[in-house]
mmCIF file of C-alpha atoms and ligand atoms in Angstrom:
data_model
loop_
_atom_site.group_PDB
_atom_site.id
_atom_site.type_symbol
_atom_site.label_atom_id
_atom_site.label_comp_id
_atom_site.label_asym_id
_atom_site.label_seq_id
_atom_site.Cartn_x
_atom_site.Cartn_y
_atom_site.Cartn_z
ATOM 1 C CA MET A 280 -112.260 327.446 -19.097
ATOM 2 C CA TRP A 281 -113.019 331.132 -18.165
ATOM 3 C CA SER A 282 -111.099 334.646 -19.735
ATOM 4 C CA TYR A 283 -108.409 335.897 -17.539
ATOM 5 C CA TYR A 284 -105.428 338.537 -16.826
ATOM 6 C CA GLY A 285 -102.741 337.370 -19.169
ATOM 7 C CA SER A 286 -104.509 333.470 -20.136
ATOM 8 C CA LYS A 287 -102.762 331.490 -23.270
ATOM 9 C CA SER A 288 -105.899 331.098 -24.952
ATOM 10 C CA LYS A 289 -105.121 333.151 -28.008
ATOM 11 C CA ILE A 290 -101.746 331.283 -28.517
ATOM 12 C CA ILE A 291 -101.516 327.513 -26.988
ATOM 13 C CA ASP A 292 -101.786 325.907 -30.395
ATOM 14 C CA LEU A 293 -97.546 327.782 -31.464
ATOM 15 C CA TYR A 294 -96.141 325.862 -27.899
ATOM 16 C CA PRO A 295 -94.608 322.896 -29.020
ATOM 17 C CA SER A 296 -96.837 319.206 -27.296
ATOM 18 C CA PRO A 297 -96.196 317.358 -24.794
ATOM 19 C CA LYS A 298 -93.824 315.195 -24.122
ATOM 20 C CA PHE A 299 -94.988 313.262 -21.198
ATOM 21 C CA ASP A 300 -97.813 310.961 -19.729
ATOM 22 C CA LYS A 301 -98.244 314.175 -16.792
ATOM 23 C CA ILE A 302 -98.322 317.511 -17.623
ATOM 24 C CA ILE A 303 -97.676 320.411 -14.145
ATOM 25 C CA GLU A 304 -99.234 323.802 -14.535
ATOM 26 C CA PRO A 305 -97.257 325.282 -11.339
ATOM 27 C CA PHE A 306 -99.171 328.200 -12.805
ATOM 28 C CA ALA A 307 -101.971 327.154 -13.503
ATOM 29 C CA GLY A 308 -104.220 330.194 -14.000
ATOM 30 C CA SER A 309 -107.214 328.971 -16.691
ATOM 31 C CA ALA A 310 -104.614 326.570 -17.808
ATOM 32 C CA ARG A 311 -104.642 326.840 -21.000
ATOM 33 C CA TYR A 312 -101.868 324.054 -21.719
ATOM 34 C CA ALA A 313 -103.891 321.515 -18.933
ATOM 35 C CA LEU A 314 -106.533 322.117 -21.087
ATOM 36 C CA LYS A 315 -106.023 320.958 -24.460
ATOM 37 C CA TYR A 316 -104.070 318.344 -23.374
ATOM 38 C CA PHE A 317 -106.764 317.136 -20.575
ATOM 39 C CA ASP A 318 -107.155 313.117 -21.243
ATOM 40 C CA ARG A 319 -102.805 313.391 -19.892
ATOM 41 C CA ASP A 320 -102.483 312.599 -16.204
ATOM 42 C CA VAL A 321 -103.028 316.836 -14.834
ATOM 43 C CA LEU A 322 -101.427 318.592 -11.640
ATOM 44 C CA LEU A 323 -102.181 322.127 -11.729
ATOM 45 C CA VAL A 324 -101.297 324.530 -9.135
ATOM 46 C CA ASP A 325 -102.289 328.222 -8.215
ATOM 47 C CA LYS A 326 -100.992 330.347 -5.551
ATOM 48 C CA TYR A 327 -104.157 332.681 -5.888
ATOM 49 C CA PRO A 328 -107.167 331.058 -3.544
ATOM 50 C CA VAL A 329 -109.673 332.623 -6.111
ATOM 51 C CA ILE A 330 -108.820 330.246 -8.989
ATOM 52 C CA VAL A 331 -108.170 327.190 -7.067
ATOM 53 C CA LYS A 332 -111.848 327.474 -6.388
ATOM 54 C CA ILE A 333 -113.103 327.738 -9.593
ATOM 55 C CA TRP A 334 -111.678 325.159 -10.654
ATOM 56 C CA LYS A 335 -112.624 322.685 -7.582
ATOM 57 C CA TRP A 336 -115.924 323.866 -7.931
ATOM 58 C CA LEU A 337 -115.648 322.689 -11.445
ATOM 59 C CA GLN A 338 -114.951 319.667 -11.151
ATOM 60 C CA GLN A 339 -117.494 318.166 -9.174
ATOM 61 C CA ALA A 340 -120.496 320.878 -11.003
ATOM 62 C CA SER A 341 -122.812 318.298 -13.449
ATOM 63 C CA GLU A 342 -123.546 319.919 -17.023
ATOM 64 C CA LYS A 343 -127.203 320.889 -15.374
ATOM 65 C CA ASP A 344 -125.574 322.417 -12.685
ATOM 66 C CA ILE A 345 -123.386 325.682 -15.423
ATOM 67 C CA LEU A 346 -127.304 325.439 -17.613
ATOM 68 C CA GLY A 347 -129.219 326.381 -14.278
ATOM 69 C CA LEU A 348 -126.756 330.014 -13.181
ATOM 70 C CA PRO A 349 -128.269 333.157 -14.104
ATOM 71 C CA ASP A 350 -127.547 334.736 -18.156
ATOM 72 C CA VAL A 351 -126.040 338.393 -16.459
ATOM 73 C CA ASN A 352 -126.595 341.186 -19.213
ATOM 74 C CA LYS A 353 -125.205 344.634 -18.644
ATOM 75 C CA GLY A 354 -125.020 346.220 -15.597
ATOM 76 C CA ASP A 355 -127.048 342.713 -13.531
ATOM 77 C CA ASP A 356 -124.750 343.338 -9.822
ATOM 78 C CA ILE A 357 -124.360 338.913 -8.968
ATOM 79 C CA ARG A 358 -124.215 339.915 -5.530
ATOM 80 C CA LYS A 359 -127.311 339.766 -6.490
ATOM 81 C CA ILE A 360 -128.035 335.650 -6.629
ATOM 82 C CA SER A 361 -127.919 333.488 -4.988
ATOM 83 C CA LEU A 362 -125.451 331.304 -6.234
ATOM 84 C CA CYS A 363 -122.201 328.805 -4.512
ATOM 85 C CA ASP A 364 -118.369 331.240 -5.090
ATOM 86 C CA GLY A 365 -117.257 328.608 -7.329
ATOM 87 C CA ALA A 366 -120.167 330.180 -9.476
ATOM 88 C CA ARG A 367 -119.987 333.248 -8.660
ATOM 89 C CA MET A 368 -116.199 333.251 -9.144
ATOM 90 C CA LEU A 369 -116.531 332.034 -12.648
ATOM 91 C CA ILE A 370 -119.182 333.549 -13.686
ATOM 92 C CA GLY A 371 -117.380 337.122 -12.098
ATOM 93 C CA PHE A 372 -114.858 336.592 -14.741
ATOM 94 C CA CYS A 373 -116.842 335.652 -17.429
ATOM 95 C CA ILE A 374 -118.747 338.849 -17.425
ATOM 96 C CA ASN A 375 -115.433 341.196 -17.412
ATOM 97 C CA GLY A 376 -113.344 339.545 -19.632
ATOM 98 C CA GLY A 377 -109.241 339.678 -19.301
ATOM 99 C CA SER A 378 -109.270 340.585 -15.769
ATOM 100 C CA VAL A 379 -107.087 339.739 -13.015
ATOM 101 C CA GLU A 380 -109.803 338.744 -10.604
ATOM 102 C CA PRO A 381 -113.927 337.836 -10.987
ATOM 103 C CA LYS A 382 -116.251 341.232 -10.576
ATOM 104 C CA ASN A 383 -119.309 342.128 -10.528
ATOM 105 C CA ILE A 384 -121.458 343.853 -12.443
ATOM 106 C CA GLY A 385 -121.863 342.751 -16.655
ATOM 107 C CA THR A 386 -120.481 344.534 -18.508
ATOM 108 C CA ASP A 387 -121.443 344.708 -22.670
ATOM 109 C CA ASN A 388 -120.824 343.144 -25.631
ATOM 110 C CA ILE A 389 -118.714 345.734 -26.809
ATOM 111 C CA LYS A 390 -114.459 344.681 -26.907
ATOM 112 C CA ARG A 391 -112.434 345.367 -24.287
ATOM 113 C CA ASN A 392 -114.105 343.572 -20.705
ATOM 114 C CA PHE A 393 -116.528 341.559 -22.688
ATOM 115 C CA ASN A 394 -118.994 339.840 -21.155
ATOM 116 C CA SER A 395 -118.967 335.800 -22.833
ATOM 117 C CA TRP A 396 -121.172 334.877 -19.357
ATOM 118 C CA ASN A 397 -124.537 334.048 -21.426
ATOM 119 C CA LYS A 398 -122.651 331.522 -23.730
ATOM 120 C CA ASP A 399 -119.910 330.137 -21.629
ATOM 121 C CA LYS A 400 -121.862 328.495 -19.730
ATOM 122 C CA PHE A 401 -123.143 325.747 -22.320
ATOM 123 C CA ARG A 402 -119.594 325.627 -23.739
ATOM 124 C CA ILE A 403 -118.293 325.154 -20.118
ATOM 125 C CA SER A 404 -121.161 322.349 -19.611
ATOM 126 C CA LYS A 405 -119.794 320.463 -22.453
ATOM 127 C CA GLN A 406 -116.246 321.123 -20.933
ATOM 128 C CA LEU A 407 -116.336 319.221 -17.842
ATOM 129 C CA TYR A 408 -115.556 316.640 -18.046
ATOM 130 C CA LYS A 409 -111.794 316.823 -19.320
ATOM 131 C CA ILE A 410 -111.097 317.277 -16.047
ATOM 132 C CA ARG A 411 -112.281 315.057 -13.646
ATOM 133 C CA HIS A 412 -109.251 313.040 -12.810
ATOM 134 C CA TRP A 413 -107.188 316.253 -12.505
ATOM 135 C CA GLU A 414 -105.067 317.353 -9.235
ATOM 136 C CA ILE A 415 -105.504 320.572 -8.287
ATOM 137 C CA LYS A 416 -103.297 322.339 -5.944
ATOM 138 C CA LEU A 417 -102.941 325.415 -3.870
ATOM 139 C CA GLY A 418 -99.464 326.765 -3.684
ATOM 140 C CA SER A 419 -96.723 327.915 -4.875
ATOM 141 C CA TYR A 420 -94.808 325.760 -7.616
ATOM 142 C CA ALA A 421 -91.798 326.269 -5.450
ATOM 143 C CA ASP A 422 -94.097 323.470 -3.554
ATOM 144 C CA ILE A 423 -93.887 320.378 -6.188
ATOM 145 C CA GLU A 424 -92.553 317.821 -6.077
ATOM 146 C CA ASN A 425 -88.968 318.182 -8.691
ATOM 147 C CA GLN A 426 -91.021 314.553 -10.868
ATOM 148 C CA GLU A 427 -90.547 313.755 -15.582
ATOM 149 C CA ALA A 428 -93.523 315.977 -16.810
ATOM 150 C CA THR A 429 -94.376 317.413 -18.912
ATOM 151 C CA TRP A 430 -93.567 321.846 -17.560
ATOM 152 C CA PHE A 431 -95.207 324.329 -18.726
ATOM 153 C CA ILE A 432 -94.233 326.852 -16.753
ATOM 154 C CA ASP A 433 -96.393 330.338 -16.558
ATOM 155 C CA PRO A 434 -95.074 332.460 -14.340
ATOM 156 C CA PRO A 435 -97.128 336.513 -13.867
ATOM 157 C CA TYR A 436 -94.121 337.787 -16.390
ATOM 158 C CA GLN A 437 -91.232 340.051 -15.404
ATOM 159 C CA PHE A 438 -92.120 343.149 -16.831
ATOM 160 C CA GLY A 439 -95.864 343.013 -16.774
ATOM 161 C CA GLY A 440 -97.557 340.630 -14.442
ATOM 162 C CA GLU A 441 -97.458 343.566 -11.549
ATOM 163 C CA HIS A 442 -101.460 343.573 -11.832
ATOM 164 C CA TYR A 443 -102.033 339.888 -10.572
ATOM 165 C CA LYS A 444 -103.517 339.581 -7.151
ATOM 166 C CA GLU A 445 -100.545 336.707 -6.599
ATOM 167 C CA ASN A 446 -97.347 338.792 -8.573
ATOM 168 C CA ASN A 447 -94.475 339.245 -9.735
ATOM 169 C CA GLU A 448 -92.980 340.888 -6.808
ATOM 170 C CA ALA A 449 -92.835 338.319 -4.838
ATOM 171 C CA ILE A 450 -90.704 336.472 -7.589
ATOM 172 C CA ASP A 451 -87.535 336.025 -7.360
ATOM 173 C CA PHE A 452 -86.796 334.912 -10.868
ATOM 174 C CA GLU A 453 -83.073 334.199 -10.793
ATOM 175 C CA ASN A 454 -84.131 331.144 -8.204
ATOM 176 C CA LEU A 455 -86.945 330.957 -11.230
ATOM 177 C CA SER A 456 -84.534 329.921 -13.585
ATOM 178 C CA ASP A 457 -82.498 327.252 -11.367
ATOM 179 C CA TRP A 458 -85.727 325.409 -11.067
ATOM 180 C CA CYS A 459 -86.713 325.522 -14.710
ATOM 181 C CA ARG A 460 -83.518 324.022 -15.659
ATOM 182 C CA SER A 461 -83.767 321.452 -13.364
ATOM 183 C CA ARG A 462 -87.168 320.415 -13.455
ATOM 184 C CA LYS A 463 -87.770 316.457 -14.358
ATOM 185 C CA GLY A 464 -88.173 315.916 -18.354
ATOM 186 C CA GLN A 465 -89.933 318.723 -20.567
ATOM 187 C CA ALA A 466 -89.651 322.707 -19.712
ATOM 188 C CA ILE A 467 -91.520 324.657 -21.845
ATOM 189 C CA VAL A 468 -91.658 328.557 -20.395
ATOM 190 C CA CYS A 469 -93.702 332.020 -21.327
ATOM 191 C CA GLU A 470 -92.188 334.889 -21.305
ATOM 192 C CA ASN A 471 -91.867 338.025 -23.692
ATOM 193 C CA THR A 472 -88.872 338.983 -24.646
ATOM 194 C CA LYS A 473 -88.316 341.888 -21.854
ATOM 195 C CA ALA A 474 -87.571 339.431 -19.692
ATOM 196 C CA ASP A 475 -84.669 338.776 -19.212
ATOM 197 C CA TRP A 476 -84.120 335.431 -16.861
ATOM 198 C CA MET A 477 -83.538 332.938 -19.743
ATOM 199 C CA ASP A 478 -82.506 333.614 -23.200
ATOM 200 C CA PHE A 479 -86.148 333.232 -24.479
ATOM 201 C CA TYR A 480 -87.122 333.101 -28.033
ATOM 202 C CA PRO A 481 -89.963 334.336 -29.759
ATOM 203 C CA ILE A 482 -92.693 333.403 -30.933
ATOM 204 C CA ARG A 483 -95.257 335.857 -31.745
ATOM 205 C CA GLU A 484 -96.351 339.308 -31.808
ATOM 206 C CA MET A 485 -99.466 340.248 -29.368
ATOM 207 C CA GLN A 486 -101.046 343.761 -29.752
ATOM 208 C CA GLY A 487 -102.517 344.468 -25.826
ATOM 209 C CA SER A 488 -105.068 346.706 -24.575
ATOM 210 C CA VAL A 489 -102.432 349.355 -24.306
ATOM 211 C CA HIS A 490 -99.432 348.189 -25.778
ATOM 212 C CA LYS A 491 -97.826 345.481 -27.653
ATOM 213 C CA THR A 492 -95.941 342.701 -26.150
ATOM 214 C CA VAL A 493 -93.642 340.250 -28.754
ATOM 215 C CA GLU A 494 -94.495 335.980 -25.898
ATOM 216 C CA ALA A 495 -90.668 333.903 -25.597
ATOM 217 C CA ILE A 496 -90.151 330.779 -25.070
ATOM 218 C CA TRP A 497 -87.591 328.619 -23.599
ATOM 219 C CA SER A 498 -87.858 324.473 -23.086
ATOM 220 C CA ASN A 499 -84.797 321.985 -22.709
ATOM 221 C CA TYR A 500 -86.482 320.755 -25.662
ATOM 222 C CA PRO A 501 -86.087 321.314 -28.757
ATOM 223 C CA HIS A 502 -88.297 322.796 -30.466
ATOM 224 C CA ASN A 503 -89.801 325.140 -33.904
ATOM 225 C CA PHE A 504 -88.404 327.464 -32.520
ATOM 226 C CA THR A 505 -85.180 327.461 -32.725
ATOM 227 C CA ALA A 506 -85.321 327.356 -36.263
ATOM 228 C CA GLN A 507 -86.297 330.908 -36.613
ATOM 229 C CA GLN A 508 -84.805 333.530 -39.453
ATOM 230 C CA GLU A 509 -82.340 334.946 -37.980
ATOM 231 C CA GLU A 510 -83.813 338.267 -38.678
ATOM 232 C CA LEU A 511 -86.392 338.066 -36.956
ATOM 233 C CA PHE A 512 -84.641 337.779 -33.796
HETATM 234 C C1 LIG B 10 -99.567 334.013 -16.214
HETATM 235 S S1 LIG B 10 -101.153 333.551 -15.297
HETATM 236 C C2 LIG B 10 -101.568 331.557 -15.552
HETATM 237 C C3 LIG B 10 -101.948 331.538 -17.211
HETATM 238 C C4 LIG B 10 -102.411 329.969 -17.369
HETATM 239 N N1 LIG B 10 -100.860 329.806 -18.757
HETATM 240 C C5 LIG B 10 -103.424 330.295 -18.488
HETATM 241 O O1 LIG B 10 -103.410 329.967 -19.421
HETATM 242 O O2 LIG B 10 -105.055 330.716 -18.055
HETATM 243 C C6 LIG B 10 -99.898 333.506 -14.169
HETATM 244 C C7 LIG B 10 -100.467 332.535 -12.206
HETATM 245 O O3 LIG B 10 -99.412 332.666 -11.861
HETATM 246 C C8 LIG B 10 -99.884 331.929 -10.304
HETATM 247 N N2 LIG B 10 -99.441 332.150 -9.070
HETATM 248 C C9 LIG B 10 -97.703 333.601 -8.509
HETATM 249 N N3 LIG B 10 -97.471 333.407 -8.046
HETATM 250 C C10 LIG B 10 -97.212 332.436 -7.918
HETATM 251 C C11 LIG B 10 -96.768 331.386 -7.184
HETATM 252 N N4 LIG B 10 -95.228 331.788 -6.886
HETATM 253 N N5 LIG B 10 -96.252 329.790 -7.455
HETATM 254 C C12 LIG B 10 -97.932 329.475 -7.948
HETATM 255 N N6 LIG B 10 -98.541 330.874 -9.441
HETATM 256 C C13 LIG B 10 -98.582 331.263 -9.220
HETATM 257 C C14 LIG B 10 -100.723 333.835 -10.663
HETATM 258 O O4 LIG B 10 -102.027 333.618 -9.473
HETATM 259 C C15 LIG B 10 -101.692 333.610 -11.576
HETATM 260 O O5 LIG B 10 -102.664 332.738 -12.059
#
């Protein structure tokens, strides 16, 4: 729905489709996988309260609520506009693309820090029906009951995940590796190829704001990347 640092928006179609009726995103963020398969039974969990507040606000918002939100242009300060928390946080992400937290001042429509809010609100207003039935929880991945589902596991990366408000410093990757392997059902784990806590397959080279990285995947189910040409490794 909104722009978020590390979101899977550009590569979501590369991941295997869900084999189970329930989808769990234990590190939800902007939950691109759940949005793609929105009609399943969906559970989102994130430790960052802002993320959960936005999802919950969107879940009860009407199309009219979203369309009634003001445009924000370059230099506008949204602290000067009367908004509820959920709306302010949502707009705060959309006026400053790719951020780890909502911002207050509208940016320009230039390549970096893209402000897409004035268009986003039309798109978001048309997608609200997708999330009405979702379960959305504030908490840690480790609190979720193990259950048969498709688990789309996209934690802050071991190398590169330090910028999040709830970042990689609090994650024990050895434990997380065991936790991923012990999921009932299908586990799809996202990382980049610098990570060493599971045997990840490369998927796609990505140009970040400064460096290039290679997105990678681990899954307990066979997937297309296991059939990759050897010279690409
Ligand atoms: C890489 S982002 C997820 C991006 C998401 N897949 C998307 O498409 O937008 C990782 C998320 O994990 C959350 N997080 C960090 N530690 C967590 C924990 N222990 N339990 C649950 N969520 C956590 C962060 O707040 C962040 O939103």
